[in-house]
Structure formats: structure tokens, C-alpha cells
Tab-separated table of C-alpha atoms and ligand atoms in Angstrom:
chain	number	residue	atom	x	y	z
T	1228	MET	CA	199.017	-101.550	11.185
T	1229	TRP	CA	202.175	-101.048	9.135
T	1230	ALA	CA	201.676	-97.359	8.734
T	1231	GLY	CA	205.104	-95.584	8.352
T	1232	ARG	CA	206.489	-97.670	5.457
T	1233	PHE	CA	203.505	-97.414	3.035
T	1234	ALA	CA	202.110	-94.330	1.148
T	1235	LYS	CA	199.008	-96.069	0.009
T	1236	SER	CA	196.589	-98.490	1.509
T	1237	LEU	CA	195.843	-101.851	0.173
T	1238	ASP	CA	193.618	-102.238	-2.836
T	1239	SER	CA	190.382	-103.604	-1.555
T	1240	LYS	CA	190.335	-106.714	-3.547
T	1241	ALA	CA	193.727	-107.371	-2.467
T	1242	ASP	CA	192.796	-106.644	0.938
T	1243	ASP	CA	190.020	-109.284	0.633
T	1244	PHE	CA	192.418	-111.911	-0.782
T	1245	ASN	CA	194.937	-111.362	1.675
T	1246	SER	CA	192.883	-111.379	4.797
T	1247	SER	CA	192.330	-114.590	6.917
T	1248	ILE	CA	189.929	-113.267	9.615
T	1249	ARG	CA	186.895	-114.875	8.195
T	1250	PHE	CA	188.302	-118.318	9.029
T	1251	ASP	CA	191.029	-117.783	11.632
T	1252	CYS	CA	188.555	-116.005	13.965
T	1253	LYS	CA	187.825	-119.454	15.191
T	1254	MET	CA	191.016	-119.253	17.120
T	1255	TYR	CA	190.046	-116.166	19.100
T	1256	LYS	CA	190.075	-117.815	22.456
T	1257	GLN	CA	193.661	-119.343	21.955
T	1258	ASP	CA	194.874	-116.021	20.501
T	1259	ILE	CA	193.677	-114.069	23.610
T	1260	LEU	CA	194.911	-116.673	26.142
T	1261	GLY	CA	198.190	-116.589	24.337
T	1262	SER	CA	198.337	-112.723	24.702
T	1263	ILE	CA	197.418	-113.012	28.266
T	1264	ALA	CA	200.428	-115.170	28.716
T	1265	HIS	CA	202.755	-112.901	26.810
T	1266	ALA	CA	201.702	-109.890	28.883
T	1267	LYS	CA	202.371	-111.734	32.079
T	1268	MET	CA	205.779	-112.846	30.807
T	1269	LEU	CA	206.629	-109.297	29.630
T	1270	GLU	CA	205.705	-107.941	33.114
T	1271	LYS	CA	207.675	-110.607	34.886
T	1272	GLN	CA	210.738	-109.930	32.669
T	1273	SER	CA	210.251	-106.005	33.408
T	1274	ILE	CA	209.744	-105.452	29.757
T	1275	ILE	CA	206.484	-103.746	30.485
T	1276	SER	CA	205.029	-102.108	33.684
T	1277	ALA	CA	202.870	-103.985	36.106
T	1278	GLU	CA	200.276	-101.361	35.401
T	1279	ASP	CA	200.246	-101.847	31.701
T	1280	CYS	CA	200.211	-105.493	32.308
T	1281	GLU	CA	196.982	-105.320	34.349
T	1282	LYS	CA	195.342	-103.166	31.880
T	1283	ILE	CA	196.176	-105.474	29.003
T	1284	ILE	CA	195.104	-108.600	31.030
T	1285	SER	CA	191.510	-107.058	32.015
T	1286	GLY	CA	191.104	-105.691	28.431
T	1287	LEU	CA	191.788	-109.015	26.909
T	1288	THR	CA	189.555	-110.696	29.544
T	1289	GLU	CA	186.664	-108.389	28.750
T	1290	ILE	CA	187.274	-108.950	24.859
T	1291	LEU	CA	187.149	-112.724	25.459
T	1292	GLU	CA	183.856	-112.347	27.360
T	1293	ASP	CA	182.290	-110.170	24.897
T	1294	LEU	CA	183.261	-112.595	22.113
T	1295	ASN	CA	181.849	-115.426	23.958
T	1296	ASN	CA	178.571	-113.697	24.830
T	1297	GLY	CA	178.082	-112.530	21.296
T	1298	ASN	CA	178.482	-108.943	22.589
T	1299	LEU	CA	181.393	-108.112	20.250
T	1300	ASP	CA	181.521	-108.875	16.350
T	1301	PHE	CA	184.700	-109.612	14.591
T	1302	ASP	CA	185.831	-106.663	12.524
T	1303	MET	CA	186.165	-108.156	9.136
T	1304	SER	CA	188.226	-105.353	7.723
T	1305	CYS	CA	191.150	-106.542	10.057
T	1306	GLU	CA	193.476	-108.765	8.289
T	1307	ASP	CA	193.487	-111.620	10.830
T	1308	ILE	CA	192.368	-112.609	14.156
T	1309	HIS	CA	195.622	-111.445	15.838
T	1310	MET	CA	195.197	-107.988	14.310
T	1311	PHE	CA	191.697	-107.812	15.264
T	1312	VAL	CA	192.410	-108.630	19.040
T	1313	GLU	CA	195.344	-106.176	19.279
T	1314	ALA	CA	193.304	-103.382	17.513
T	1315	GLU	CA	190.200	-103.968	19.830
T	1316	LEU	CA	192.525	-103.956	22.768
T	1317	THR	CA	194.095	-100.614	21.928
T	1318	LYS	CA	190.664	-99.279	21.194
T	1319	ARG	CA	189.594	-100.104	24.765
T	1320	ILE	CA	192.777	-99.363	26.915
T	1321	GLY	CA	194.860	-97.057	24.616
T	1322	GLU	CA	198.655	-96.815	24.818
T	1323	ALA	CA	199.257	-100.042	26.975
T	1324	GLY	CA	197.661	-102.017	24.177
T	1325	LYS	CA	200.339	-101.041	21.847
T	1326	ARG	CA	202.892	-102.505	24.085
T	1327	LEU	CA	201.579	-106.134	23.839
T	1328	HIS	CA	203.111	-106.794	20.651
T	1329	THR	CA	206.638	-106.395	22.047
T	1330	ALA	CA	208.877	-109.367	21.695
T	1331	ARG	CA	206.687	-111.474	19.374
T	1332	SER	CA	205.420	-111.525	15.900
T	1333	ARG	CA	202.234	-112.702	14.163
T	1334	ASN	CA	204.380	-115.517	12.871
T	1335	ASP	CA	204.963	-117.153	16.127
T	1336	GLN	CA	201.489	-116.185	17.393
T	1337	VAL	CA	199.893	-117.943	14.512
T	1338	ALA	CA	201.990	-120.985	15.046
T	1339	LEU	CA	201.109	-120.870	18.819
T	1340	ASP	CA	197.275	-120.500	18.139
T	1341	ILE	CA	196.933	-123.166	15.745
T	1342	ARG	CA	198.681	-125.664	18.228
T	1343	MET	CA	196.419	-124.624	21.029
T	1344	TYR	CA	193.372	-124.717	18.920
T	1345	LEU	CA	194.119	-128.201	17.535
T	1346	ARG	CA	195.150	-129.459	20.935
T	1347	ASP	CA	191.800	-128.480	22.320
T	1348	ARG	CA	189.872	-129.729	19.191
T	1349	SER	CA	191.638	-133.034	19.316
T	1350	GLU	CA	189.961	-133.627	22.625
T	1351	ASP	CA	186.656	-133.241	21.063
T	1352	ILE	CA	187.560	-135.840	18.308
T	1353	ILE	CA	188.910	-138.250	20.880
T	1354	GLY	CA	185.610	-137.955	22.700
T	1355	LEU	CA	183.689	-138.894	19.634
T	1356	LEU	CA	185.834	-141.749	19.013
T	1357	ARG	CA	185.148	-142.982	22.696
T	1358	GLU	CA	181.504	-142.504	22.109
T	1359	LEU	CA	181.586	-144.580	18.759
T	1360	ILE	CA	183.711	-147.259	20.274
T	1361	GLY	CA	181.128	-147.430	23.307
T	1362	ALA	CA	178.389	-147.884	20.641
T	1363	ILE	CA	180.323	-150.582	18.630
T	1364	THR	CA	181.018	-152.625	21.882
T	1365	ASP	CA	177.459	-152.399	22.900
T	1366	LYS	CA	176.361	-153.649	19.500
T	1367	ALA	CA	179.024	-156.267	19.377
T	1368	GLU	CA	177.768	-157.605	22.708
T	1369	GLU	CA	174.095	-157.757	21.195
T	1370	GLY	CA	175.587	-159.808	18.236
T	1371	LYS	CA	178.277	-161.857	20.100
T	1372	ALA	CA	176.512	-165.061	19.207
T	1373	ALA	CA	174.842	-164.160	15.957
T	1374	ILE	CA	176.726	-166.377	13.252
T	1375	VAL	CA	177.321	-164.744	10.036
T	1376	PRO	CA	179.720	-165.764	7.079
T	1377	GLY	CA	183.075	-163.951	7.289
T	1378	TYR	CA	184.394	-162.859	4.047
T	1379	THR	CA	187.628	-162.742	2.025
T	1380	HIS	CA	187.646	-161.439	-1.406
T	1381	LEU	CA	183.979	-160.746	-0.669
T	1382	GLN	CA	183.428	-164.344	-0.939
T	1383	ARG	CA	182.059	-166.357	1.999
T	1384	ALA	CA	185.083	-167.822	3.786
T	1385	GLN	CA	184.518	-169.038	7.407
T	1386	PRO	CA	181.920	-168.608	9.928
T	1387	ILE	CA	182.300	-165.805	12.496
T	1388	THR	CA	180.205	-163.911	14.972
T	1389	PHE	CA	178.755	-160.678	14.025
T	1390	GLY	CA	180.174	-159.369	17.309
T	1391	HIS	CA	183.607	-160.344	16.237
T	1392	HIS	CA	183.251	-158.537	13.056
T	1393	LEU	CA	182.337	-155.359	14.806
T	1394	MET	CA	185.046	-155.544	17.277
T	1395	ALA	CA	187.631	-155.247	14.418
T	1396	TYR	CA	186.384	-151.714	14.030
T	1397	ALA	CA	186.813	-150.943	17.734
T	1398	GLN	CA	190.436	-151.904	17.376
T	1399	MET	CA	190.710	-149.500	14.449
T	1400	PHE	CA	189.189	-146.711	16.275
T	1401	LEU	CA	191.265	-147.338	19.226
T	1402	ARG	CA	194.315	-147.067	17.093
T	1403	ASP	CA	192.953	-143.601	15.925
T	1404	ILE	CA	192.764	-142.421	19.414
T	1405	SER	CA	196.316	-143.446	20.092
T	1406	ARG	CA	197.549	-141.729	16.879
T	1407	ILE	CA	195.868	-138.474	17.709
T	1408	LYS	CA	197.387	-138.491	21.187
T	1409	ASP	CA	200.858	-139.233	19.653
T	1410	ALA	CA	200.350	-136.174	17.211
T	1411	VAL	CA	199.145	-133.934	20.105
T	1412	ALA	CA	202.167	-135.094	22.185
T	1413	ARG	CA	204.764	-134.115	19.443
T	1414	MET	CA	202.847	-130.778	18.734
T	1415	ASN	CA	202.598	-129.643	22.342
T	1416	TYR	CA	205.750	-127.473	22.407
T	1417	SER	CA	205.230	-123.761	22.391
T	1418	PRO	CA	206.798	-121.696	19.432
T	1419	ILE	CA	205.942	-118.297	21.115
T	1420	GLY	CA	209.176	-116.289	21.520
T	1421	SER	CA	210.535	-117.321	18.090
T	1422	CYS	CA	209.272	-114.010	17.034
T	1423	ALA	CA	209.403	-113.380	13.307
T	1424	LEU	CA	212.092	-115.905	12.930
T	1425	ALA	CA	215.288	-115.256	14.512
T	1426	GLY	CA	214.341	-114.849	18.154
T	1427	THR	CA	214.585	-111.514	19.933
T	1428	THR	CA	216.852	-109.026	21.751
T	1429	TYR	CA	214.587	-108.744	24.748
T	1430	LYS	CA	215.177	-110.844	27.731
T	1431	THR	CA	212.085	-112.962	27.478
T	1432	ASP	CA	211.287	-116.093	29.361
T	1433	ARG	CA	209.807	-118.614	26.761
T	1434	PHE	CA	209.462	-121.442	29.390
T	1435	PHE	CA	207.257	-119.283	31.625
T	1436	GLU	CA	204.916	-118.574	28.681
T	1437	ALA	CA	204.921	-122.190	27.587
T	1438	GLU	CA	204.191	-123.521	31.201
T	1439	GLN	CA	201.266	-120.999	31.625
T	1440	LEU	CA	199.722	-122.353	28.268
T	1441	GLY	CA	200.050	-125.941	29.284
T	1442	PHE	CA	202.725	-126.942	26.803
T	1443	SER	CA	205.180	-129.654	27.709
T	1444	GLY	CA	208.110	-127.587	26.536
T	1445	ILE	CA	209.389	-125.122	23.980
T	1446	THR	CA	210.343	-125.547	20.460
T	1447	GLN	CA	214.206	-125.495	20.178
T	1448	ASN	CA	214.814	-123.550	16.957
T	1449	SER	CA	213.059	-120.301	16.150
T	1450	ILE	CA	213.140	-120.785	12.565
T	1451	ASP	CA	211.517	-124.193	12.883
T	1452	GLY	CA	209.142	-122.593	15.493
T	1453	VAL	CA	207.477	-120.412	12.926
T	1454	SER	CA	207.757	-122.544	9.786
T	1455	ASP	CA	206.835	-126.033	11.059
T	1456	ARG	CA	203.333	-127.326	10.125
T	1457	ASP	CA	204.232	-130.935	10.420
T	1458	PHE	CA	201.595	-131.272	13.371
T	1459	CYS	CA	198.923	-130.195	11.127
T	1460	VAL	CA	199.903	-132.824	8.478
T	1461	GLU	CA	200.255	-135.465	11.099
T	1462	LEU	CA	196.655	-134.653	12.562
T	1463	MET	CA	195.213	-134.595	9.113
T	1464	SER	CA	196.942	-138.073	8.492
T	1465	ALA	CA	195.180	-139.432	11.602
T	1466	PHE	CA	191.914	-137.781	10.484
T	1467	SER	CA	192.277	-139.410	7.015
T	1468	LEU	CA	192.675	-142.787	8.677
T	1469	ILE	CA	189.559	-142.286	10.730
T	1470	MET	CA	187.830	-141.477	7.596
T	1471	MET	CA	189.134	-144.474	5.790
T	1472	HIS	CA	187.913	-146.596	8.843
T	1473	LEU	CA	184.574	-144.989	8.696
T	1474	SER	CA	184.324	-145.437	4.997
T	1475	ARG	CA	185.101	-149.182	5.102
T	1476	PHE	CA	182.527	-149.465	7.988
T	1477	SER	CA	179.890	-147.464	5.845
T	1478	GLU	CA	180.483	-149.706	2.792
T	1479	GLU	CA	179.782	-152.803	4.833
T	1480	ILE	CA	176.640	-151.096	6.386
T	1481	ILE	CA	175.454	-150.157	2.867
T	1482	LEU	CA	175.832	-153.886	1.781
T	1483	TRP	CA	174.520	-155.328	4.878
T	1484	SER	CA	171.360	-153.106	4.503
T	1485	SER	CA	170.739	-154.197	0.897
T	1486	TRP	CA	168.177	-156.822	0.113
T	1487	GLU	CA	171.022	-158.994	-0.968
T	1488	PHE	CA	172.303	-159.213	2.572
T	1489	LYS	CA	169.763	-157.884	4.928
T	1490	PHE	CA	171.851	-158.596	7.983
T	1491	VAL	CA	170.887	-155.147	9.446
T	1492	GLU	CA	168.562	-152.443	9.116
T	1493	LEU	CA	169.184	-149.007	9.863
T	1494	ASP	CA	166.859	-146.977	11.900
T	1495	ASP	CA	164.460	-144.729	9.968
T	1496	ALA	CA	166.174	-141.759	11.487
T	1497	TYR	CA	169.323	-142.440	9.707
T	1498	THR	CA	168.043	-143.364	6.420
T	1499	THR	CA	166.177	-141.685	3.546
T	1500	GLY	CA	163.493	-142.459	0.933
T	1501	SER	CA	163.490	-141.772	-2.865
T	1502	SER	CA	161.423	-138.971	-4.588
T	1503	ILE	CA	160.246	-141.503	-7.015
T	1504	MET	CA	160.522	-145.260	-5.808
T	1505	PRO	CA	158.342	-145.529	-2.850
T	1506	GLN	CA	159.915	-148.857	-1.655
T	1507	LYS	CA	163.300	-147.449	-1.278
T	1508	LYS	CA	165.181	-147.010	2.090
T	1509	ASN	CA	168.686	-145.474	1.434
T	1510	SER	CA	171.623	-145.580	3.570
T	1511	ASP	CA	172.413	-141.850	2.895
T	1512	MET	CA	174.365	-141.216	6.070
T	1513	ALA	CA	176.761	-144.178	5.431
T	1514	GLU	CA	177.070	-143.280	1.713
T	1515	LEU	CA	178.052	-139.469	2.701
T	1516	VAL	CA	180.579	-140.584	5.225
T	1517	ARG	CA	182.122	-142.665	2.448
T	1518	GLY	CA	182.002	-139.702	0.176
T	1519	LYS	CA	183.417	-137.194	2.574
T	1520	THR	CA	186.456	-139.298	3.020
T	1521	GLY	CA	187.687	-138.228	-0.177
T	1522	ARG	CA	187.412	-134.633	0.919
T	1523	VAL	CA	189.381	-135.212	4.035
T	1524	TYR	CA	192.154	-136.929	1.956
T	1525	GLY	CA	192.021	-133.862	-0.360
T	1526	ASP	CA	192.550	-131.603	2.556
T	1527	LEU	CA	195.639	-133.435	3.639
T	1528	PHE	CA	197.004	-133.385	0.123
T	1529	ALA	CA	196.279	-129.733	-0.219
T	1530	LEU	CA	198.430	-128.905	2.669
T	1531	LEU	CA	201.197	-131.210	1.878
T	1532	THR	CA	201.339	-129.660	-1.509
T	1533	THR	CA	201.178	-126.043	-0.099
T	1534	LEU	CA	204.118	-126.795	2.069
T	1535	LYS	CA	206.219	-128.615	-0.532
T	1536	GLY	CA	209.122	-126.422	-1.712
T	1537	LEU	CA	208.393	-123.571	0.643
T	1538	PRO	CA	211.679	-121.946	1.776
T	1539	LEU	CA	212.177	-121.194	5.442
T	1540	ALA	CA	210.846	-119.561	7.405
T	1541	TYR	CA	207.295	-118.231	7.406
T	1542	ASN	CA	205.604	-117.562	3.807
T	1543	LYS	CA	202.195	-116.367	3.274
T	1544	ASP	CA	201.354	-119.593	1.610
T	1545	MET	CA	200.952	-120.834	5.041
T	1546	GLN	CA	198.000	-119.035	5.634
T	1547	GLU	CA	196.411	-121.911	3.662
T	1548	ASP	CA	196.907	-124.243	6.464
T	1549	LYS	CA	193.872	-123.280	8.497
T	1550	GLU	CA	191.081	-123.856	5.990
T	1551	ALA	CA	192.474	-127.247	5.143
T	1552	ILE	CA	192.959	-128.336	8.712
T	1553	PHE	CA	189.519	-126.852	9.846
T	1554	ASP	CA	187.599	-128.459	7.078
T	1555	SER	CA	189.196	-131.954	7.885
T	1556	LEU	CA	188.712	-131.505	11.535
T	1557	GLU	CA	184.953	-130.484	11.110
T	1558	THR	CA	184.140	-133.105	8.463
T	1559	VAL	CA	185.505	-135.887	10.782
T	1560	GLU	CA	183.727	-134.422	13.726
T	1561	MET	CA	180.389	-134.442	11.755
T	1562	CYS	CA	180.974	-137.918	10.528
T	1563	LEU	CA	181.797	-139.292	13.967
T	1564	ASP	CA	178.883	-137.425	15.420
T	1565	ILE	CA	176.347	-139.088	13.076
T	1566	PHE	CA	177.985	-142.599	13.129
T	1567	ALA	CA	177.648	-143.526	16.938
T	1568	PRO	CA	173.925	-142.999	17.047
T	1569	MET	CA	173.539	-144.779	13.760
T	1570	ILE	CA	175.300	-147.792	15.113
T	1571	ARG	CA	173.457	-147.664	18.269
T	1572	THR	CA	170.033	-147.635	16.614
T	1573	MET	CA	170.956	-150.293	13.868
T	1574	LYS	CA	168.846	-153.389	14.137
T	1575	LEU	CA	170.580	-156.734	13.571
T	1576	ILE	CA	168.804	-159.431	11.753
T	1577	PRO	CA	170.507	-162.583	12.990
T	1578	SER	CA	168.154	-165.029	11.126
T	1579	ASN	CA	169.323	-163.624	7.813
T	1580	MET	CA	173.007	-163.786	8.882
T	1581	TYR	CA	172.512	-167.457	9.682
T	1582	LYS	CA	170.860	-168.221	6.619
T	1583	ALA	CA	173.737	-166.827	4.568
T	1584	ALA	CA	176.214	-168.717	6.863
T	1585	GLN	CA	174.363	-172.017	5.884
T	1586	GLU	CA	175.343	-171.426	2.157
T	1587	GLY	CA	178.766	-171.041	0.605
T	1588	PHE	CA	180.435	-174.101	2.278
T	1589	ILE	CA	181.881	-171.981	4.916
T	1590	ASN	CA	182.640	-174.969	7.093
T	1591	ALA	CA	184.920	-176.584	4.627
T	1592	THR	CA	187.984	-175.701	6.455
T	1593	ASP	CA	186.594	-177.222	9.636
T	1594	LEU	CA	185.956	-180.577	7.487
T	1595	ALA	CA	189.515	-180.637	6.397
T	1596	ASP	CA	190.619	-179.883	9.973
T	1597	TYR	CA	188.323	-182.906	11.140
T	1598	LEU	CA	190.297	-185.232	8.780
T	1599	THR	CA	193.655	-183.816	9.808
T	1600	LYS	CA	192.970	-184.272	13.522
T	1601	LYS	CA	192.318	-187.940	12.645
T	1602	GLY	CA	195.768	-188.097	11.186
T	1603	LEU	CA	195.644	-187.191	7.490
T	1604	PRO	CA	198.035	-184.489	6.295
T	1605	PHE	CA	196.264	-181.212	5.894
T	1606	ARG	CA	197.031	-180.997	2.044
T	1607	SER	CA	195.458	-184.464	1.293
T	1608	ALA	CA	192.563	-183.535	3.603
T	1609	TYR	CA	192.131	-180.173	1.707
T	1610	LYS	CA	192.024	-182.077	-1.618
T	1611	ILE	CA	189.336	-184.516	-0.480
T	1612	VAL	CA	187.184	-181.820	0.931
T	1613	GLY	CA	187.640	-179.900	-2.297
T	1614	GLN	CA	186.198	-182.992	-4.221
T	1615	ILE	CA	183.356	-183.228	-1.749
T	1616	VAL	CA	182.438	-179.432	-2.202
T	1617	ALA	CA	182.474	-180.038	-5.978
T	1618	GLU	CA	180.172	-182.896	-5.509
T	1619	CYS	CA	177.782	-180.968	-3.250
T	1620	ILE	CA	177.748	-178.124	-5.791
T	1621	ASP	CA	177.003	-180.543	-8.584
T	1622	LYS	CA	174.101	-182.226	-6.481
T	1623	LYS	CA	172.894	-178.818	-5.217
T	1624	THR	CA	173.366	-179.783	-1.347
T	1625	VAL	CA	175.526	-178.680	1.289
T	1626	LEU	CA	178.214	-180.511	3.463
T	1627	ASP	CA	175.941	-180.869	6.452
T	1628	SER	CA	173.232	-182.743	4.283
T	1629	LEU	CA	175.450	-185.386	2.527
T	1630	THR	CA	175.123	-188.784	3.780
T	1631	LEU	CA	177.852	-190.607	5.638
T	1632	GLU	CA	177.729	-193.173	3.070
T	1633	LYS	CA	178.678	-190.556	0.299
T	1634	TYR	CA	181.413	-189.214	2.754
T	1635	LYS	CA	182.890	-192.724	2.984
T	1636	LYS	CA	183.292	-192.855	-0.630
T	1637	HIS	CA	185.882	-190.038	-0.464
T	1638	SER	CA	187.465	-191.387	2.651
T	1639	ASP	CA	186.881	-194.117	5.191
T	1640	ILE	CA	188.182	-191.899	7.979
T	1641	PHE	CA	184.767	-190.130	8.026
T	1642	GLU	CA	182.523	-191.158	10.984
T	1643	GLU	CA	179.234	-189.836	12.369
T	1644	ASP	CA	180.812	-187.377	14.505
T	1645	LEU	CA	181.807	-185.199	11.501
T	1646	TYR	CA	178.403	-183.601	11.684
T	1647	SER	CA	178.767	-182.197	14.809
T	1648	GLU	CA	182.309	-181.047	13.941
T	1649	ILE	CA	181.168	-179.009	11.056
T	1650	SER	CA	178.031	-177.550	12.610
T	1651	LEU	CA	178.111	-173.633	12.310
T	1652	GLU	CA	177.931	-173.381	16.142
T	1653	ALA	CA	180.935	-175.842	16.498
T	1654	CYS	CA	183.051	-173.932	13.872
T	1655	VAL	CA	182.596	-170.814	15.823
T	1656	GLU	CA	182.993	-172.197	19.421
T	1657	LYS	CA	186.065	-174.097	18.591
T	1658	ARG	CA	187.869	-170.955	17.491
T	1659	ILE	CA	189.182	-170.141	20.909
T	1660	SER	CA	192.631	-168.725	19.887
T	1661	GLU	CA	193.444	-165.341	21.205
T	1662	GLY	CA	191.484	-162.828	19.163
T	1663	GLY	CA	189.424	-165.493	17.395
T	1664	THR	CA	185.642	-165.623	16.852
T	1665	SER	CA	184.350	-167.889	19.598
T	1666	VAL	CA	181.795	-166.120	21.827
T	1667	ALA	CA	184.157	-166.422	25.016
T	1668	SER	CA	186.863	-164.709	22.911
T	1669	VAL	CA	184.604	-161.980	21.625
T	1670	GLU	CA	183.395	-161.386	25.142
T	1671	LYS	CA	187.018	-160.964	26.206
T	1672	GLN	CA	187.669	-158.560	23.334
T	1673	ILE	CA	184.674	-156.500	24.500
T	1674	ALA	CA	185.862	-156.391	28.095
T	1675	LEU	CA	189.469	-155.544	27.130
T	1676	VAL	CA	188.299	-152.539	24.981
T	1677	ARG	CA	185.735	-151.243	27.788
T	1678	LYS	CA	188.577	-151.634	30.373
T	1679	GLU	CA	190.965	-149.661	28.215
T	1680	LEU	CA	188.511	-146.961	27.748
T	1681	GLU	CA	187.065	-147.080	31.300
T	1682	ILE	CA	183.473	-147.431	29.823
S	731	LIG	N1	197.243	-114.543	8.927
S	731	LIG	C1	198.564	-115.186	8.964
S	731	LIG	C2	198.550	-116.556	8.718
S	731	LIG	O1	197.495	-117.114	8.946
S	731	LIG	C3	199.091	-114.580	10.242
S	731	LIG	C4	200.690	-114.535	10.006
S	731	LIG	C5	200.949	-113.488	9.063
S	731	LIG	N2	202.406	-113.106	9.350
S	731	LIG	C6	202.809	-112.242	8.188
S	731	LIG	N3	204.061	-112.019	8.324
S	731	LIG	N4	202.130	-111.841	7.241
S	731	LIG	O2	199.384	-117.180	8.286
């Protein structure tokens, strides 16, 4: 490609080391569409002839079709996808192919291709997130009245519904969708026309090119246009947060599936056995998702570290962006893809949830609220209930079973109605505050999420 300046060709190991085609070939479609838009712009600006433009466009269209249909293999001896497409075009149409690279550089080409590729692939991730939120809302509906302990510090805290707990995850994944959309909106500016770094002496029309390729505008500074990879970092941060959410969810699913909890049972199709212990049913998928979270964080840090200290503008170090972002994207995609059906097929075991909710004095706050509503200051009520809990622990009983007579010894405010006030059902049903755990509130949360996603 750079024949002229060089007397010798590249050492074959150096050639392999330098080349990126084995991973940037994923962007062939974006590269070709970018080149078609570029040819049209060159023709419109009278930089190339209409005849050459037509040859270039039909040549590129055929290459795209051949690659799509598997009729053309990537030539791995080319340094990257940009060189492969150009070389293949020139092989097919001759001289005109050599005119395509006027008023552009691989530096702005690669910056363009990654933006277009990530823009397309972000849609796939959003689709999978929608799918997952759909599975969560359906499962939440199924468990909207299933009472389960809510935890803080992994200690039983207050009764909640399982549906309420699941809907917390729906909110996290909704934020993930909006974060990806934000990142894409900021990324959607075309760098093409920045050329190597300084712009060009040709009378190009960058707006025309940007518009054809569906960008909202053009990058304002050519040096920034070719050296910016912020959008990769932003997307990888968004992917890291998705993984963090999936990992927290995985951890809970693993706990819930254990014999110690047994609130849920994962479908056989999403669990594995042990090669030695016949009784085992392991939550491998959830564990693997939790494990892969580290890998996605690693990809983010790899790119941040690569970019740190890079002088402007393009440096070859930046070729390292692609493997990191592709790996992060593909890992998130794989995890989301397995997670939605795993949630859909997960069996709830409400009887075990209820049994756990009956232990651990999770209605103690409601007992204190009972006294407070009858006029006692909350701090005094809190202290009395603390003493009653201590007595129950001592006598190996629970708040619901202690006699009224015993209650009266702690305070004569207690009456028979305390029992209905502290039943698990009442504890849940009374929590009608917006976003709270009552069945009505959870139903509202489900409806709002479905409306937002139009599902
Ligand atoms: N393969 C290169 C990359 O991925 C394309 C840009 C190369 N530009 C250059 N001047 N070497 O970053």
C-alpha cells in the first residue's frame, strides 16, 4: 500500500503483529457503507467523475453482497479491513478503485467505522435488555403477592413481596437502556473528513456524508475526530454497569436456589450437575455471568489504560480499542441472552419464602409503628419492641405467638388488635407509599415499566 517510500517489505512477524484484520473484519459492512457515502460525496463535489463513482459504488455493493453471502473470504494478508476493501475494489474495478481514498485517511475511516458499528450493535443490546425487563416484569407479576423477607446486611429486615424485589432489577436495567442511548447520542457525530488529522485541501462536504450515514452532525475538530475514543469508554462503562447489575442478580439467584433459602428453582435447562455428587444442581449460568463481570470491567480498564497519556492525534496504540470493546460487547450480549430465558423459566417457591418471612422478627418495625400510632414516641416504642424481641428469642417464640398478657407487661397500650397489625400480610399491604411493597404498588410499578417499554 505504501510502495514508494519503502525499499523492503515488512518482516512477516511484524506484519502479523501489526495487522488488525482478524478482528476489525467485523466492521466490513460499516466500512463499505462509509466508502459508498464517501464516493457519492466525492462525486457531488466534482472530485471524482460520475463514471468512477458509479464503478466504485457497484464494486463496493458487490463486495458487500459477496461477504454477506460467504462468497468472498477476507484476505488475512491485508493489514486491516479498510485496506482489504480498497484492495478488493481495485482488483475488481481497476483505476477507479484507486480514487476512493481521496480526501480521507484510515484514521478517520476507523473512527467512522467503530462509531457506526457500535451504534448498530447498541440496538442489539437494547433489544436484549428489553427482553430481560419483559421477563422480569412477567415474573414479578407471578410473584406480586408472594411474601418474602427483605434483607439489609443480608439479615432479615422487613417483609416484602418477591415481585417488589424483582422490580428493583427492572429499574436498574431501564437505567442501563437510557445510559446506552445517551452514549449513542453523544457518539453519533461523523468524524469522516477529518482525514489524517488536519482536514483536507479538497472541497469536501462533510455534512453530506454524515447525513447519508445517519449521523446527527459532524465532529467539530479534525484532531479530536480521529483521536477520540471517549464513546468506546462510555459504552464500556455502560456495559460494566449492566454486568454489575447482572452479577448482583446472579448472586441472589445463587443464594435463592441454595437449600438454605430455596425460594426459587432454576429450570434444568439452565443448571448443571456434578461429576461426582449425584444430588447436585448448580447455578452455573448465574455463576458464569457473575464471573464474566470481572472480564468486562477488565476490558474497560484495558482501554482506559491504553488511552491514558496518548499524545494527539492518532497513535497505533488505538488499534487496541477494538478487541476490548468487541469482547465487552459480546460478553454482555451473551450474558443477557442467557439471562432472560433463565428468569422466565425460574420456578418460584412461595411457601418457602413465607416460611422464611415468619422467622427473624421482620414485623418488629410494624409493632413499633403500632405503638407510635397509639401515641407513644417512636424511640420509646422502638425500645419496648426491642425488649419484647429479646424476650421472644429467650423463650424461642415469635411476636405473633406471644400472649396479650405478656405484651401488657411491656406496655398497657397493647390490645388484641396488635395481632392483625403485625401479620405479614398486613405489614405488606400497609406499605402503600409510592414505590413501596404493597401488591397495589407493585402492580403499579409493573404497569409503569410495561408502558415505558410498550410491552
Ligand atoms: N487498523 C488501524 C486501527 O485499527 C486503522 C488505522 C490505521 N492508521 C494508521 N495510520 N496506521 O487503528
